[in-house]
Amino acid sequence: MTDQIAAKKQLRQNMRQKRRNLPSLEKQALDQQMTQQFLSSTLYSACEQLFCFVSLPQEPNTMAILRQALADGKCVAVPRCLPDKTMQFHRLYPDKDITVQLSPGTYGVFEPLEDLPVVTPDEAAHPLCLVPGLAFDRMGGRLGYGAGYYDRFLEKYPFLLKIGYAASIFITDEVPMEPTDQRLDGIATEYPLEVWNG
C-alpha cells in the first residue's frame, strides 16, 4: 500500500468518526446554515445548470437546495451510477415532487429514475456542480468515498465549476491526492462560499 493510499484510508476513518460524533441537532443547524449560505451566493445566482448530489442521512442535506433551485427555474440534475463505474446526471421535473422522481440505487443512494432526461454540462449555462466528500482542503483537494465516480465525471468537463459541499469541520490542512483525483474550485460551508479557481 502506498503512503498516499494509507493516508487516505486513515483520513477516511477519522472523518467518518467525526461524522458519527456530530450531534443530530448540531448537524441540522449546520445543514440550514449551509443551505442559506449557498443559496445566497452569487455563484448560485449565476448558474443556470445545477448538478447536485442527493444526500445520504450522514451527509449535509441537499433537499432544500434541490427544491429551491427547481423553484428558481434552474436546470437541476442529480447523479445516477452506471454499471461501467461512470456516472450520468438526470434532470428533475419542477412540476413533480422530487421524491417520486428518485429510487434507491447504488450504495443505498437515492438516484433519479432511468427515464428522466440525461443532462450534460453546457458551458454557456454557467454550470455548477456541488460535490460530496468526507474531507476537503483549501487547495482544491477532496477525499471522496473511494469509488472514483465524481473524479471520472468531473474530468470530462474542465469548464464545470466544481464546489465541495461540507461543514467547515471537515476541512483539513491537506488531503492526500493521487493523479486521477480532480481538484475543486471552491467549497460551500456554513460560512460564505469560498472560491480559489475559476
Short mmCIF file of C-alpha atoms in Angstrom, two decimals:
data_model
loop_
_atom_site.label_atom_id
_atom_site.label_comp_id
_atom_site.label_asym_id
_atom_site.label_seq_id
_atom_site.Cartn_x
_atom_site.Cartn_y
_atom_site.Cartn_z
CA MET A 1 0.00 0.00 0.00
CA THR A 2 1.42 3.38 -0.99
CA ASP A 3 1.77 6.16 1.57
CA GLN A 4 -0.96 8.20 -0.14
CA ILE A 5 -3.45 5.34 -0.13
CA ALA A 6 -2.67 4.59 3.52
CA ALA A 7 -3.05 8.28 4.40
CA LYS A 8 -6.40 8.43 2.58
CA LYS A 9 -7.62 5.34 4.42
CA GLN A 10 -6.71 6.84 7.79
CA LEU A 11 -8.29 10.19 6.93
CA ARG A 12 -11.49 8.44 5.79
CA GLN A 13 -11.69 6.63 9.12
CA ASN A 14 -11.13 9.86 11.05
CA MET A 15 -13.73 11.81 9.08
CA ARG A 16 -16.33 9.03 9.25
CA GLN A 17 -15.85 9.02 13.03
CA LYS A 18 -16.24 12.81 13.11
CA ARG A 19 -19.50 12.46 11.20
CA ARG A 20 -20.78 9.86 13.64
CA ASN A 21 -19.87 12.07 16.61
CA LEU A 22 -21.71 15.13 15.28
CA PRO A 23 -24.89 15.60 17.39
CA SER A 24 -28.06 15.50 15.27
CA LEU A 25 -29.29 18.93 16.39
CA GLU A 26 -25.91 20.47 15.56
CA LYS A 27 -25.99 18.77 12.14
CA GLN A 28 -29.49 20.12 11.46
CA ALA A 29 -28.37 23.65 12.35
CA LEU A 30 -25.29 23.32 10.12
CA ASP A 31 -27.41 21.97 7.25
CA GLN A 32 -29.72 25.00 7.45
CA GLN A 33 -26.81 27.45 7.61
CA MET A 34 -25.09 25.76 4.67
CA THR A 35 -28.27 25.85 2.59
CA GLN A 36 -28.78 29.57 3.29
CA GLN A 37 -25.15 30.45 2.51
CA PHE A 38 -25.14 28.54 -0.76
CA LEU A 39 -28.50 29.85 -1.99
CA SER A 40 -27.46 33.44 -1.20
CA SER A 41 -24.15 33.15 -3.11
CA THR A 42 -23.52 34.91 -6.41
CA LEU A 43 -22.31 31.63 -7.93
CA TYR A 44 -25.68 30.03 -7.26
CA SER A 45 -27.47 33.05 -8.72
CA ALA A 46 -25.31 32.93 -11.87
CA CYS A 47 -25.64 29.22 -12.61
CA GLU A 48 -28.41 28.06 -14.92
CA GLN A 49 -27.48 24.38 -14.55
CA LEU A 50 -27.06 22.89 -11.08
CA PHE A 51 -25.57 19.39 -10.78
CA CYS A 52 -26.17 18.28 -7.20
CA PHE A 53 -25.96 15.04 -5.23
CA VAL A 54 -28.93 13.59 -3.35
CA SER A 55 -27.68 13.45 0.22
CA LEU A 56 -27.47 10.40 2.44
CA PRO A 57 -28.57 10.93 6.09
CA GLN A 58 -24.98 11.42 7.27
CA GLU A 59 -24.21 13.95 4.52
CA PRO A 60 -25.19 17.63 4.51
CA ASN A 61 -28.83 17.74 3.46
CA THR A 62 -29.28 18.93 -0.13
CA MET A 63 -33.06 18.56 -0.47
CA ALA A 64 -33.84 22.23 0.28
CA ILE A 65 -31.27 23.30 -2.34
CA LEU A 66 -32.77 20.98 -4.96
CA ARG A 67 -36.29 22.26 -4.28
CA GLN A 68 -35.29 25.93 -4.30
CA ALA A 69 -33.25 25.56 -7.49
CA LEU A 70 -36.25 23.99 -9.23
CA ALA A 71 -38.48 26.79 -7.94
CA ASP A 72 -35.94 29.31 -9.27
CA GLY A 73 -36.25 27.83 -12.76
CA LYS A 74 -32.79 26.29 -12.94
CA CYS A 75 -31.98 23.08 -14.76
CA VAL A 76 -31.44 20.72 -11.80
CA ALA A 77 -29.77 17.36 -12.36
CA VAL A 78 -28.87 14.58 -9.93
CA PRO A 79 -26.46 11.66 -10.40
CA ARG A 80 -27.00 8.03 -11.32
CA CYS A 81 -24.19 5.47 -11.12
CA LEU A 82 -23.82 3.17 -14.12
CA PRO A 83 -22.52 -0.43 -14.28
CA ASP A 84 -19.31 0.67 -16.02
CA LYS A 85 -18.35 2.73 -12.92
CA THR A 86 -19.24 6.03 -14.60
CA MET A 87 -21.95 8.47 -13.60
CA GLN A 88 -24.51 10.48 -15.51
CA PHE A 89 -26.90 13.19 -14.35
CA HIS A 90 -30.65 13.21 -14.98
CA ARG A 91 -32.85 16.29 -14.96
CA LEU A 92 -35.59 16.63 -12.34
CA TYR A 93 -39.01 17.91 -13.39
CA PRO A 94 -40.04 21.05 -11.49
CA ASP A 95 -43.75 20.19 -11.52
CA LYS A 96 -43.34 16.86 -9.71
CA ASP A 97 -42.28 16.14 -6.14
CA ILE A 98 -38.59 15.23 -6.04
CA THR A 99 -39.12 12.08 -4.00
CA VAL A 100 -41.30 10.42 -6.68
CA GLN A 101 -38.54 11.02 -9.23
CA LEU A 102 -35.98 9.05 -7.19
CA SER A 103 -35.47 5.41 -6.26
CA PRO A 104 -32.85 3.59 -4.12
CA GLY A 105 -29.77 2.85 -6.20
CA THR A 106 -26.04 2.22 -5.86
CA TYR A 107 -24.74 2.12 -2.26
CA GLY A 108 -28.25 2.93 -0.98
CA VAL A 109 -28.14 6.41 -2.51
CA PHE A 110 -31.40 7.69 -3.96
CA GLU A 111 -30.92 8.09 -7.70
CA PRO A 112 -33.06 9.59 -10.47
CA LEU A 113 -35.42 7.31 -12.35
CA GLU A 114 -33.84 5.95 -15.50
CA ASP A 115 -36.36 7.57 -17.85
CA LEU A 116 -35.62 11.13 -16.70
CA PRO A 117 -33.68 13.16 -19.31
CA VAL A 118 -29.88 12.90 -19.21
CA VAL A 119 -28.16 16.28 -18.88
CA THR A 120 -24.55 17.18 -19.66
CA PRO A 121 -22.90 20.44 -18.58
CA ASP A 122 -23.25 23.30 -21.05
CA GLU A 123 -20.53 25.94 -20.69
CA ALA A 124 -22.92 28.70 -21.78
CA ALA A 125 -25.24 27.88 -18.86
CA HIS A 126 -22.58 28.59 -16.17
CA PRO A 127 -22.92 25.05 -14.79
CA LEU A 128 -22.11 24.43 -11.14
CA CYS A 129 -21.61 21.04 -9.51
CA LEU A 130 -21.96 20.54 -5.76
CA VAL A 131 -19.61 17.70 -4.89
CA PRO A 132 -19.90 15.48 -1.80
CA GLY A 133 -16.93 14.19 0.15
CA LEU A 134 -15.55 13.16 3.51
CA ALA A 135 -12.84 15.82 3.70
CA PHE A 136 -11.62 18.86 1.77
CA ASP A 137 -8.68 21.26 1.85
CA ARG A 138 -8.32 24.83 0.60
CA MET A 139 -6.12 23.82 -2.33
CA GLY A 140 -8.97 22.03 -4.08
CA GLY A 141 -8.24 18.65 -2.55
CA ARG A 142 -11.17 16.32 -1.90
CA LEU A 143 -11.41 12.96 -0.19
CA GLY A 144 -14.28 11.01 -1.73
CA TYR A 145 -15.60 7.60 -0.82
CA GLY A 146 -13.05 5.75 -2.93
CA ALA A 147 -15.03 4.61 -5.98
CA GLY A 148 -13.92 7.47 -8.25
CA TYR A 149 -17.32 8.26 -9.80
CA TYR A 150 -17.03 12.02 -9.36
CA ASP A 151 -13.40 12.15 -10.48
CA ARG A 152 -14.29 10.39 -13.74
CA PHE A 153 -17.28 12.67 -14.33
CA LEU A 154 -15.55 15.95 -13.47
CA GLU A 155 -12.52 15.17 -15.61
CA LYS A 156 -14.71 15.28 -18.73
CA TYR A 157 -15.89 18.85 -18.11
CA PRO A 158 -12.98 21.15 -17.21
CA PHE A 159 -15.23 24.23 -17.52
CA LEU A 160 -17.68 22.91 -14.89
CA LEU A 161 -17.46 24.87 -11.63
CA LYS A 162 -16.69 22.24 -9.01
CA ILE A 163 -17.70 23.21 -5.46
CA GLY A 164 -17.26 20.93 -2.44
CA TYR A 165 -20.19 20.83 -0.04
CA ALA A 166 -19.40 20.16 3.62
CA ALA A 167 -19.41 21.77 7.05
CA SER A 168 -16.19 23.60 7.90
CA ILE A 169 -15.20 20.96 10.48
CA PHE A 170 -14.49 18.65 7.52
CA ILE A 171 -11.89 20.99 6.04
CA THR A 172 -8.40 19.71 6.78
CA ASP A 173 -4.90 21.10 6.16
CA GLU A 174 -4.19 18.82 3.23
CA VAL A 175 -5.99 15.94 1.55
CA PRO A 176 -3.67 13.28 0.04
CA MET A 177 -4.13 13.47 -3.73
CA GLU A 178 -3.48 10.91 -6.46
CA PRO A 179 -3.02 11.77 -10.17
CA THR A 180 -6.61 10.80 -11.03
CA ASP A 181 -8.12 12.97 -8.29
CA GLN A 182 -9.84 16.10 -9.59
CA ARG A 183 -9.17 19.36 -7.76
CA LEU A 184 -12.18 21.51 -6.89
CA ASP A 185 -12.67 25.24 -7.48
CA GLY A 186 -14.08 26.10 -4.07
CA ILE A 187 -16.10 24.98 -1.07
CA ALA A 188 -19.54 25.77 0.31
CA THR A 189 -19.82 25.53 4.11
CA GLU A 190 -21.89 27.28 6.79
CA TYR A 191 -19.76 30.36 6.02
CA PRO A 192 -19.73 32.43 2.80
CA LEU A 193 -18.76 30.35 -0.21
CA GLU A 194 -15.01 30.26 -0.91
CA VAL A 195 -13.64 30.07 -4.45
CA TRP A 196 -9.96 29.52 -5.29
CA ASN A 197 -10.08 28.76 -9.01
CA GLY A 198 -12.39 29.73 -11.83
#
